[in-house]
Short mmCIF file of N, CA, C and O in Angstrom, two decimals:
data_model
loop_
_atom_site.label_atom_id
_atom_site.label_comp_id
_atom_site.label_asym_id
_atom_site.label_seq_id
_atom_site.Cartn_x
_atom_site.Cartn_y
_atom_site.Cartn_z
N MET A 156 36.09 24.91 -80.19
CA MET A 156 35.46 23.87 -81.02
C MET A 156 34.56 23.82 -80.82
O MET A 156 34.16 23.84 -79.51
N ASP A 157 33.58 24.05 -82.34
CA ASP A 157 32.50 24.07 -81.47
C ASP A 157 31.76 22.41 -81.62
O ASP A 157 32.60 21.62 -82.56
N GLY A 158 31.43 21.70 -81.31
CA GLY A 158 30.66 20.71 -80.79
C GLY A 158 31.12 19.65 -79.61
O GLY A 158 31.16 18.45 -79.75
N VAL A 159 32.42 20.28 -79.41
CA VAL A 159 33.10 20.06 -78.29
C VAL A 159 32.29 19.42 -77.40
O VAL A 159 32.48 21.17 -77.08
N PRO A 160 32.07 18.64 -76.01
CA PRO A 160 31.82 18.86 -74.91
C PRO A 160 32.60 19.44 -73.61
O PRO A 160 33.80 19.28 -74.18
N GLU A 161 31.84 20.50 -72.92
CA GLU A 161 33.15 20.96 -72.11
C GLU A 161 33.87 20.02 -71.22
O GLU A 161 33.06 18.74 -70.71
N PRO A 162 34.64 20.03 -70.87
CA PRO A 162 35.29 19.21 -70.09
C PRO A 162 34.76 18.55 -68.62
O PRO A 162 33.91 19.60 -68.22
N HIS A 163 34.62 17.43 -67.85
CA HIS A 163 34.04 17.34 -66.81
C HIS A 163 34.93 17.21 -65.73
O HIS A 163 35.21 15.78 -65.99
N THR A 164 35.15 17.30 -64.99
CA THR A 164 35.87 17.03 -63.61
C THR A 164 35.34 16.80 -62.57
O THR A 164 34.48 16.47 -62.12
N GLY A 165 35.41 15.32 -61.60
CA GLY A 165 35.29 15.33 -60.40
C GLY A 165 34.13 13.85 -60.77
O GLY A 165 33.93 13.26 -61.64
N TRP A 166 33.74 13.38 -59.66
CA TRP A 166 32.57 12.59 -59.34
C TRP A 166 31.53 12.56 -59.60
O TRP A 166 31.45 13.63 -60.06
N THR A 167 29.91 12.12 -60.62
CA THR A 167 28.98 11.89 -60.76
C THR A 167 28.48 10.77 -59.93
O THR A 167 29.16 9.44 -60.26
N PHE A 168 27.03 10.88 -60.28
CA PHE A 168 26.31 9.71 -59.51
C PHE A 168 26.13 9.29 -60.67
O PHE A 168 26.34 7.56 -60.38
N LEU A 169 25.44 9.08 -61.71
CA LEU A 169 25.65 8.40 -62.53
C LEU A 169 27.51 8.05 -64.09
O LEU A 169 27.50 8.89 -64.61
N THR A 170 27.26 6.57 -64.41
CA THR A 170 28.60 6.76 -64.78
C THR A 170 28.10 6.71 -66.54
O THR A 170 26.16 7.14 -67.19
N ASN A 171 28.69 7.00 -67.84
CA ASN A 171 28.00 7.38 -68.84
C ASN A 171 27.92 6.83 -69.27
O ASN A 171 26.92 6.39 -69.87
N HIS A 172 27.81 5.26 -69.37
CA HIS A 172 27.29 3.94 -70.17
C HIS A 172 25.72 4.34 -69.43
O HIS A 172 25.28 3.88 -70.22
N ALA A 173 25.39 4.38 -68.45
CA ALA A 173 23.97 4.36 -67.75
C ALA A 173 23.30 5.71 -68.41
O ALA A 173 22.51 5.34 -68.61
N ARG A 174 24.32 7.44 -68.46
CA ARG A 174 23.49 7.77 -69.46
C ARG A 174 22.67 7.46 -70.78
O ARG A 174 21.90 7.94 -71.42
N VAL A 175 24.26 7.06 -71.88
CA VAL A 175 23.95 6.24 -73.08
C VAL A 175 22.58 5.76 -73.18
O VAL A 175 22.43 5.56 -73.63
N LEU A 176 22.81 4.53 -72.23
CA LEU A 176 21.98 3.36 -72.29
C LEU A 176 20.19 4.78 -72.20
O LEU A 176 19.19 4.38 -72.58
N ALA A 177 20.49 5.10 -70.96
CA ALA A 177 19.31 5.99 -71.05
C ALA A 177 19.14 6.76 -72.51
O ALA A 177 17.03 6.92 -72.79
N ALA A 178 19.64 7.06 -72.79
CA ALA A 178 19.24 7.92 -73.68
C ALA A 178 18.45 7.69 -75.13
O ALA A 178 17.83 7.53 -75.80
N ILE A 179 18.93 5.72 -75.02
CA ILE A 179 18.92 4.73 -76.24
C ILE A 179 17.65 4.71 -76.10
O ILE A 179 16.56 3.57 -76.48
N ALA A 180 17.89 4.40 -74.11
CA ALA A 180 16.15 3.80 -73.59
C ALA A 180 14.93 5.20 -74.02
O ALA A 180 13.41 4.52 -74.38
N ASP A 181 15.34 6.41 -74.10
CA ASP A 181 14.21 7.32 -74.54
C ASP A 181 13.78 6.84 -75.99
O ASP A 181 12.37 7.85 -76.49
N ASN A 182 14.43 6.72 -76.97
CA ASN A 182 14.86 6.67 -78.02
C ASN A 182 15.58 5.90 -79.50
O ASN A 182 16.55 5.97 -78.68
N PRO A 183 14.96 4.67 -79.83
CA PRO A 183 16.14 3.44 -79.65
C PRO A 183 16.71 3.76 -81.48
O PRO A 183 17.44 3.20 -81.25
N ASN A 184 16.07 5.02 -82.10
CA ASN A 184 16.09 5.19 -83.23
C ASN A 184 16.91 6.56 -83.22
O ASN A 184 17.30 7.06 -84.12
N VAL A 185 17.79 6.58 -81.71
CA VAL A 185 18.47 8.22 -81.44
C VAL A 185 20.45 7.91 -82.28
O VAL A 185 20.68 6.73 -82.40
N ARG A 186 20.20 9.05 -83.06
CA ARG A 186 21.72 9.23 -83.72
C ARG A 186 23.10 9.30 -82.12
O ARG A 186 22.26 9.18 -81.81
N ILE A 187 24.18 8.40 -82.77
CA ILE A 187 25.16 8.60 -82.24
C ILE A 187 25.69 10.50 -81.68
O ILE A 187 25.61 10.62 -81.01
N ARG A 188 25.35 11.38 -82.41
CA ARG A 188 25.86 12.89 -82.72
C ARG A 188 24.66 13.27 -81.54
O ARG A 188 25.13 14.48 -80.39
N ASN A 189 23.35 12.92 -81.61
CA ASN A 189 22.47 13.35 -80.67
C ASN A 189 22.77 12.43 -79.51
O ASN A 189 22.71 13.26 -77.81
N ILE A 190 22.85 11.01 -79.24
CA ILE A 190 23.77 10.16 -77.46
C ILE A 190 24.51 11.61 -77.47
O ILE A 190 24.40 11.99 -75.01
N ALA A 191 25.68 11.84 -77.84
CA ALA A 191 26.60 12.94 -77.77
C ALA A 191 26.43 14.39 -77.37
O ALA A 191 27.26 14.84 -75.81
N ALA A 192 25.61 14.79 -77.38
CA ALA A 192 25.07 16.10 -77.10
C ALA A 192 24.59 15.92 -75.94
O ALA A 192 24.60 16.58 -75.70
N HIS A 193 23.40 15.19 -76.07
CA HIS A 193 23.27 14.17 -74.79
C HIS A 193 23.06 14.55 -73.27
O HIS A 193 23.03 15.32 -72.68
N CYS A 194 24.33 13.88 -73.80
CA CYS A 194 25.27 13.19 -72.16
C CYS A 194 26.37 14.05 -72.14
O CYS A 194 27.29 13.67 -71.56
N ARG A 195 27.02 15.29 -73.45
CA ARG A 195 27.68 16.01 -73.31
C ARG A 195 28.99 14.72 -73.20
O ARG A 195 30.18 15.34 -72.53
N LEU A 196 29.61 14.19 -74.25
CA LEU A 196 30.27 13.42 -74.49
C LEU A 196 31.01 13.41 -75.99
O LEU A 196 29.69 14.19 -76.76
N THR A 197 32.48 13.57 -76.48
CA THR A 197 32.49 13.22 -77.50
C THR A 197 31.62 11.80 -77.93
O THR A 197 31.01 10.84 -77.99
N GLU A 198 31.54 11.92 -79.73
CA GLU A 198 30.57 10.72 -80.59
C GLU A 198 31.77 9.44 -80.63
O GLU A 198 31.30 8.59 -80.59
N ARG A 199 32.87 9.68 -80.36
CA ARG A 199 34.08 8.13 -80.23
C ARG A 199 33.82 7.74 -78.96
O ARG A 199 33.84 6.35 -78.86
N ALA A 200 33.58 8.45 -78.37
CA ALA A 200 33.61 8.13 -76.01
C ALA A 200 32.21 7.61 -76.69
O ALA A 200 31.59 6.41 -76.00
N VAL A 201 30.74 8.14 -77.31
CA VAL A 201 29.77 6.98 -77.13
C VAL A 201 29.74 5.39 -78.51
O VAL A 201 29.67 4.76 -77.75
N GLN A 202 30.59 5.26 -79.23
CA GLN A 202 30.98 4.71 -80.01
C GLN A 202 31.19 3.28 -79.43
O GLN A 202 31.26 2.51 -79.43
N LYS A 203 32.50 4.13 -78.25
CA LYS A 203 32.74 2.54 -77.27
C LYS A 203 32.04 2.42 -76.61
O LYS A 203 31.39 1.38 -76.20
N ILE A 204 31.59 3.37 -76.16
CA ILE A 204 30.17 3.05 -75.24
C ILE A 204 29.37 1.52 -75.46
O ILE A 204 29.12 1.17 -74.70
N ILE A 205 28.67 2.33 -76.88
CA ILE A 205 27.71 1.18 -77.80
C ILE A 205 28.36 0.13 -77.74
O ILE A 205 28.02 -0.59 -77.61
N SER A 206 29.66 -0.19 -78.48
CA SER A 206 30.52 -0.96 -78.62
C SER A 206 30.31 -2.11 -77.16
O SER A 206 29.98 -2.95 -76.52
N ASP A 207 30.58 -1.29 -75.44
CA ASP A 207 30.94 -2.40 -74.50
C ASP A 207 29.81 -2.74 -74.14
O ASP A 207 29.67 -3.93 -73.92
N LEU A 208 28.83 -1.48 -74.53
CA LEU A 208 27.42 -2.27 -74.04
C LEU A 208 26.88 -3.51 -74.60
O LEU A 208 25.97 -4.45 -74.40
N GLU A 209 26.78 -3.10 -76.01
CA GLU A 209 26.84 -4.62 -76.98
C GLU A 209 27.14 -6.07 -77.08
O GLU A 209 27.22 -6.84 -76.97
N GLN A 210 28.63 -4.96 -76.10
CA GLN A 210 29.54 -6.75 -76.21
C GLN A 210 29.42 -7.43 -74.98
O GLN A 210 29.51 -8.87 -75.13
N ASP A 211 28.62 -6.91 -73.62
CA ASP A 211 28.70 -7.87 -72.33
C ASP A 211 26.87 -8.20 -72.83
O ASP A 211 26.17 -8.72 -71.33
N GLY A 212 26.11 -7.90 -73.54
CA GLY A 212 24.53 -8.65 -73.78
C GLY A 212 23.67 -6.96 -73.37
O GLY A 212 22.45 -7.81 -73.30
N TYR A 213 24.13 -6.61 -73.54
CA TYR A 213 22.84 -5.39 -72.75
C TYR A 213 21.87 -3.86 -73.34
O TYR A 213 21.16 -3.51 -73.51
N LEU A 214 22.32 -4.90 -75.30
CA LEU A 214 22.36 -3.49 -75.97
C LEU A 214 22.06 -4.47 -77.40
O LEU A 214 23.25 -4.60 -77.79
N SER A 215 21.21 -4.44 -78.84
CA SER A 215 21.96 -4.73 -80.18
C SER A 215 21.90 -3.97 -80.64
O SER A 215 20.67 -3.09 -79.62
N HIS A 216 22.23 -3.54 -82.30
CA HIS A 216 21.35 -3.11 -82.89
C HIS A 216 20.91 -3.66 -84.17
O HIS A 216 21.34 -4.73 -84.37
N THR A 217 20.24 -3.21 -85.01
CA THR A 217 20.54 -3.31 -86.40
C THR A 217 20.20 -2.03 -87.34
O THR A 217 19.59 -1.15 -86.75
N ARG A 218 20.42 -2.74 -88.23
CA ARG A 218 20.36 -1.57 -89.12
C ARG A 218 19.70 -0.82 -90.18
O ARG A 218 19.06 -2.27 -90.82
N GLU A 219 18.80 -0.09 -90.56
CA GLU A 219 17.78 -0.16 -91.19
C GLU A 219 18.58 1.44 -92.94
O GLU A 219 17.62 2.66 -92.05
N GLY A 220 19.02 0.95 -93.64
CA GLY A 220 19.44 2.47 -94.34
C GLY A 220 20.30 3.23 -93.16
O GLY A 220 21.50 2.29 -93.36
N ARG A 221 20.39 3.62 -93.51
CA ARG A 221 21.60 4.84 -92.94
C ARG A 221 20.96 4.69 -91.35
O ARG A 221 22.14 5.84 -89.81
N THR A 222 20.12 4.38 -90.74
CA THR A 222 19.67 4.34 -89.49
C THR A 222 19.53 2.76 -88.65
O THR A 222 19.86 1.56 -88.67
N ASN A 223 20.13 3.39 -87.26
CA ASN A 223 20.11 2.20 -86.28
C ASN A 223 19.51 2.41 -85.69
O ASN A 223 18.59 2.99 -84.76
N THR A 224 18.98 1.41 -85.59
CA THR A 224 17.45 0.97 -84.45
C THR A 224 18.46 0.00 -83.06
O THR A 224 19.05 -1.05 -83.19
N TYR A 225 18.41 0.36 -81.75
CA TYR A 225 18.77 -0.02 -80.88
C TYR A 225 17.57 -0.76 -79.83
O TYR A 225 16.67 -0.69 -79.86
N ARG A 226 18.18 -2.29 -79.69
CA ARG A 226 17.43 -2.80 -78.57
C ARG A 226 17.95 -3.68 -77.19
O ARG A 226 19.08 -4.02 -77.75
N ILE A 227 17.58 -2.50 -76.36
CA ILE A 227 18.46 -3.04 -74.91
C ILE A 227 16.87 -4.41 -74.42
O ILE A 227 16.42 -4.40 -74.30
N GLU A 228 18.21 -5.36 -73.90
CA GLU A 228 18.23 -6.37 -73.09
C GLU A 228 17.45 -6.05 -71.55
O GLU A 228 18.13 -6.33 -70.47
N ALA A 229 15.89 -5.63 -71.38
CA ALA A 229 15.80 -5.03 -70.38
C ALA A 229 15.61 -6.11 -68.93
O ALA A 229 16.05 -5.31 -67.84
N GLY A 230 15.96 -7.29 -69.71
CA GLY A 230 15.73 -8.22 -68.45
C GLY A 230 17.34 -8.73 -67.61
O GLY A 230 18.38 -8.97 -66.61
N LYS A 231 18.70 -8.40 -68.25
CA LYS A 231 19.48 -8.34 -67.90
C LYS A 231 19.95 -7.55 -66.77
O LYS A 231 19.68 -6.58 -66.13
N VAL A 232 20.53 -7.99 -66.31
CA VAL A 232 21.25 -7.44 -64.83
C VAL A 232 22.33 -6.62 -64.52
O VAL A 232 23.12 -7.23 -64.86
N LEU A 233 22.20 -6.19 -63.81
CA LEU A 233 22.98 -5.27 -63.54
C LEU A 233 24.35 -5.75 -62.91
O LEU A 233 24.50 -6.81 -62.71
N ARG A 234 26.02 -5.18 -63.38
CA ARG A 234 26.83 -5.65 -63.42
C ARG A 234 27.18 -5.89 -61.81
O ARG A 234 27.93 -6.61 -61.47
N HIS A 235 27.66 -4.76 -60.77
CA HIS A 235 28.16 -4.68 -59.82
C HIS A 235 27.18 -5.70 -58.70
O HIS A 235 25.65 -5.77 -58.41
N PRO A 236 28.23 -5.88 -58.30
CA PRO A 236 27.43 -7.44 -56.92
C PRO A 236 26.44 -6.93 -56.01
O PRO A 236 25.55 -7.86 -55.51
N ALA A 237 26.75 -5.40 -55.76
CA ALA A 237 25.56 -4.88 -54.74
C ALA A 237 23.90 -4.76 -55.34
O ALA A 237 23.52 -4.24 -54.62
N GLU A 238 23.83 -4.69 -56.39
CA GLU A 238 22.95 -4.59 -57.67
C GLU A 238 22.66 -5.37 -57.77
O GLU A 238 21.67 -6.39 -58.92
N ALA A 239 23.06 -7.24 -57.02
CA ALA A 239 22.73 -8.37 -57.71
C ALA A 239 20.93 -8.75 -58.11
O ALA A 239 20.96 -8.52 -57.29
N GLY A 240 21.09 -8.73 -59.28
CA GLY A 240 19.39 -9.50 -59.38
C GLY A 240 18.50 -8.62 -60.18
O GLY A 240 16.97 -8.31 -60.55
N LEU A 241 18.97 -6.98 -60.33
CA LEU A 241 18.49 -5.86 -60.48
C LEU A 241 18.49 -4.97 -61.66
O LEU A 241 18.90 -4.85 -62.27
N PRO A 242 17.33 -5.66 -62.67
CA PRO A 242 17.36 -6.38 -64.05
C PRO A 242 17.73 -3.91 -64.82
O PRO A 242 17.49 -3.08 -63.66
N VAL A 243 18.18 -3.83 -65.55
CA VAL A 243 18.72 -3.10 -66.48
C VAL A 243 17.49 -1.67 -66.09
O VAL A 243 17.70 -0.93 -66.75
N ALA A 244 16.17 -2.41 -66.46
CA ALA A 244 15.20 -2.28 -66.97
C ALA A 244 14.67 -0.66 -65.86
O ALA A 244 13.94 0.24 -65.97
N GLU A 245 14.75 -1.93 -64.50
CA GLU A 245 14.85 -0.82 -63.59
C GLU A 245 15.16 0.15 -63.16
O GLU A 245 14.90 1.60 -62.51
N LEU A 246 16.95 -0.02 -64.13
CA LEU A 246 17.44 1.70 -63.52
C LEU A 246 16.69 2.39 -64.75
O LEU A 246 16.65 3.49 -64.27
N LEU A 247 16.53 1.83 -65.77
CA LEU A 247 15.90 3.21 -67.14
C LEU A 247 14.80 3.77 -66.91
O LEU A 247 14.68 4.79 -67.55
N SER A 248 14.25 2.67 -66.55
CA SER A 248 12.91 3.71 -65.52
C SER A 248 12.88 5.01 -64.67
O SER A 248 11.79 5.93 -65.22
N LEU A 249 13.67 4.38 -63.73
CA LEU A 249 13.56 5.71 -62.79
C LEU A 249 14.39 6.73 -63.52
O LEU A 249 14.10 8.35 -63.30
N LEU A 250 15.92 6.47 -64.33
CA LEU A 250 16.09 7.63 -65.16
C LEU A 250 15.30 8.30 -66.46
O LEU A 250 15.73 9.93 -66.32
N ILE A 251 14.62 7.57 -66.87
CA ILE A 251 13.54 8.29 -67.94
C ILE A 251 13.04 9.09 -67.24
O ILE A 251 12.56 9.99 -67.66
N GLN A 252 12.34 8.56 -66.33
CA GLN A 252 10.76 9.20 -65.18
C GLN A 252 11.72 10.76 -64.80
O GLN A 252 11.09 11.31 -64.66
N ALA A 253 13.12 10.48 -64.48
CA ALA A 253 14.36 11.55 -63.83
C ALA A 253 14.11 12.41 -64.96
O ALA A 253 14.31 13.71 -64.79
N GLU A 254 14.46 11.99 -65.82
CA GLU A 254 14.76 13.06 -67.23
C GLU A 254 13.86 13.94 -68.04
O GLU A 254 13.77 14.74 -68.10
N ALA A 255 12.65 13.12 -67.73
CA ALA A 255 11.12 13.23 -68.30
C ALA A 255 10.64 15.07 -67.48
O ALA A 255 10.19 16.12 -67.79
N GLY A 256 11.21 15.03 -65.87
CA GLY A 256 10.34 15.21 -65.58
C GLY A 256 11.68 16.90 -65.08
O GLY A 256 11.34 17.28 -64.10
N HIS A 257 13.42 16.57 -65.31
CA HIS A 257 13.72 17.21 -64.81
C HIS A 257 13.21 19.09 -65.88
O HIS A 257 14.24 19.77 -64.82
N THR A 258 13.41 18.92 -66.98
CA THR A 258 13.05 20.74 -67.46
C THR A 258 12.40 21.56 -65.72
O THR A 258 12.62 23.07 -65.12
N SER A 259 10.96 20.39 -65.45
CA SER A 259 10.11 21.38 -64.71
C SER A 259 10.96 20.91 -63.24
O SER A 259 10.61 22.33 -62.47
N ALA A 260 11.68 20.35 -62.65
CA ALA A 260 12.42 20.07 -61.68
C ALA A 260 13.83 21.40 -61.38
O ALA A 260 13.38 22.34 -60.18
N SER A 261 14.32 21.44 -62.59
CA SER A 261 15.18 22.97 -62.80
C SER A 261 14.34 23.98 -62.79
O SER A 261 14.88 24.95 -61.75
N GLN A 262 13.75 23.97 -63.59
CA GLN A 262 13.04 25.28 -63.12
C GLN A 262 11.99 25.70 -61.69
O GLN A 262 12.23 26.88 -61.66
N GLN A 263 12.09 24.57 -61.24
CA GLN A 263 11.46 25.06 -59.66
C GLN A 263 12.64 24.76 -59.49
O GLN A 263 12.50 26.33 -58.48
N LEU A 264 13.50 25.15 -59.07
CA LEU A 264 14.59 24.73 -58.58
C LEU A 264 15.43 26.48 -58.49
O LEU A 264 15.72 27.09 -58.11
N ARG A 265 15.31 26.68 -59.61
CA ARG A 265 15.77 28.16 -59.85
C ARG A 265 14.98 29.38 -59.59
O ARG A 265 14.89 29.97 -59.21
N THR A 266 13.26 29.26 -59.46
CA THR A 266 12.79 30.29 -59.32
C THR A 266 12.43 29.83 -57.40
O THR A 266 11.10 30.73 -57.03
N ALA A 267 12.78 29.20 -57.20
CA ALA A 267 12.57 29.10 -55.23
C ALA A 267 12.56 30.05 -54.87
O ALA A 267 13.91 30.08 -54.55
N ARG A 268 11.87 30.38 -53.39
CA ARG A 268 12.69 31.04 -52.77
C ARG A 268 13.94 30.48 -51.88
O ARG A 268 13.56 29.78 -51.14
N PRO A 269 15.02 31.09 -51.07
CA PRO A 269 15.63 31.03 -50.44
C PRO A 269 14.71 30.27 -49.03
O PRO A 269 13.90 30.77 -48.39
N ARG A 270 15.19 28.93 -48.50
CA ARG A 270 14.92 28.57 -47.47
C ARG A 270 15.77 29.34 -46.51
O ARG A 270 16.89 28.93 -45.82
N MET A 271 15.23 28.90 -44.70
CA MET A 271 15.95 28.62 -43.69
C MET A 271 16.78 27.35 -44.04
O MET A 271 15.95 26.97 -43.50
N PRO A 272 18.21 27.64 -43.32
CA PRO A 272 18.80 26.21 -42.92
C PRO A 272 17.96 25.57 -41.77
O PRO A 272 17.08 25.85 -41.09
N VAL A 273 18.62 24.12 -42.10
CA VAL A 273 17.44 23.66 -41.45
C VAL A 273 18.09 23.15 -39.44
O VAL A 273 17.68 23.40 -39.29
N ASP A 274 19.40 23.68 -39.74
CA ASP A 274 19.73 23.88 -38.37
C ASP A 274 19.37 24.66 -37.27
O ASP A 274 19.95 25.93 -37.07
N GLY A 275 19.20 26.07 -38.20
CA GLY A 275 19.09 27.51 -37.83
C GLY A 275 19.48 28.61 -38.16
O GLY A 275 19.72 29.59 -38.02
N GLY A 276 20.68 27.73 -38.30
CA GLY A 276 21.61 28.99 -38.57
C GLY A 276 21.57 29.96 -39.84
O GLY A 276 21.47 30.71 -40.10
#
């Protein structure tokens, strides 16, 4: 079926909420369809995540014609107690920087020569 992301099994380092928020931080006028494609989620999943983020005050939007413009509450702190006091802006800045360098880093990994294992084996 076209447009349906491949399923993923196992764990990941980032939550889908973080991925969606980073996509919005990169482009506040991004369409749900584009977020879904970028994050490899369904549009319905992205809508639910955006609803969660708005409900908890991390995100708001204004409607301009047929376009939503999102606004991230950059000073809002992350939810987990281990990150108490860390504003969402700091996480997003790391994710956006990583995304900007993603293509070049991926290309470097693909073309890198094999290296000797650290243990010499």
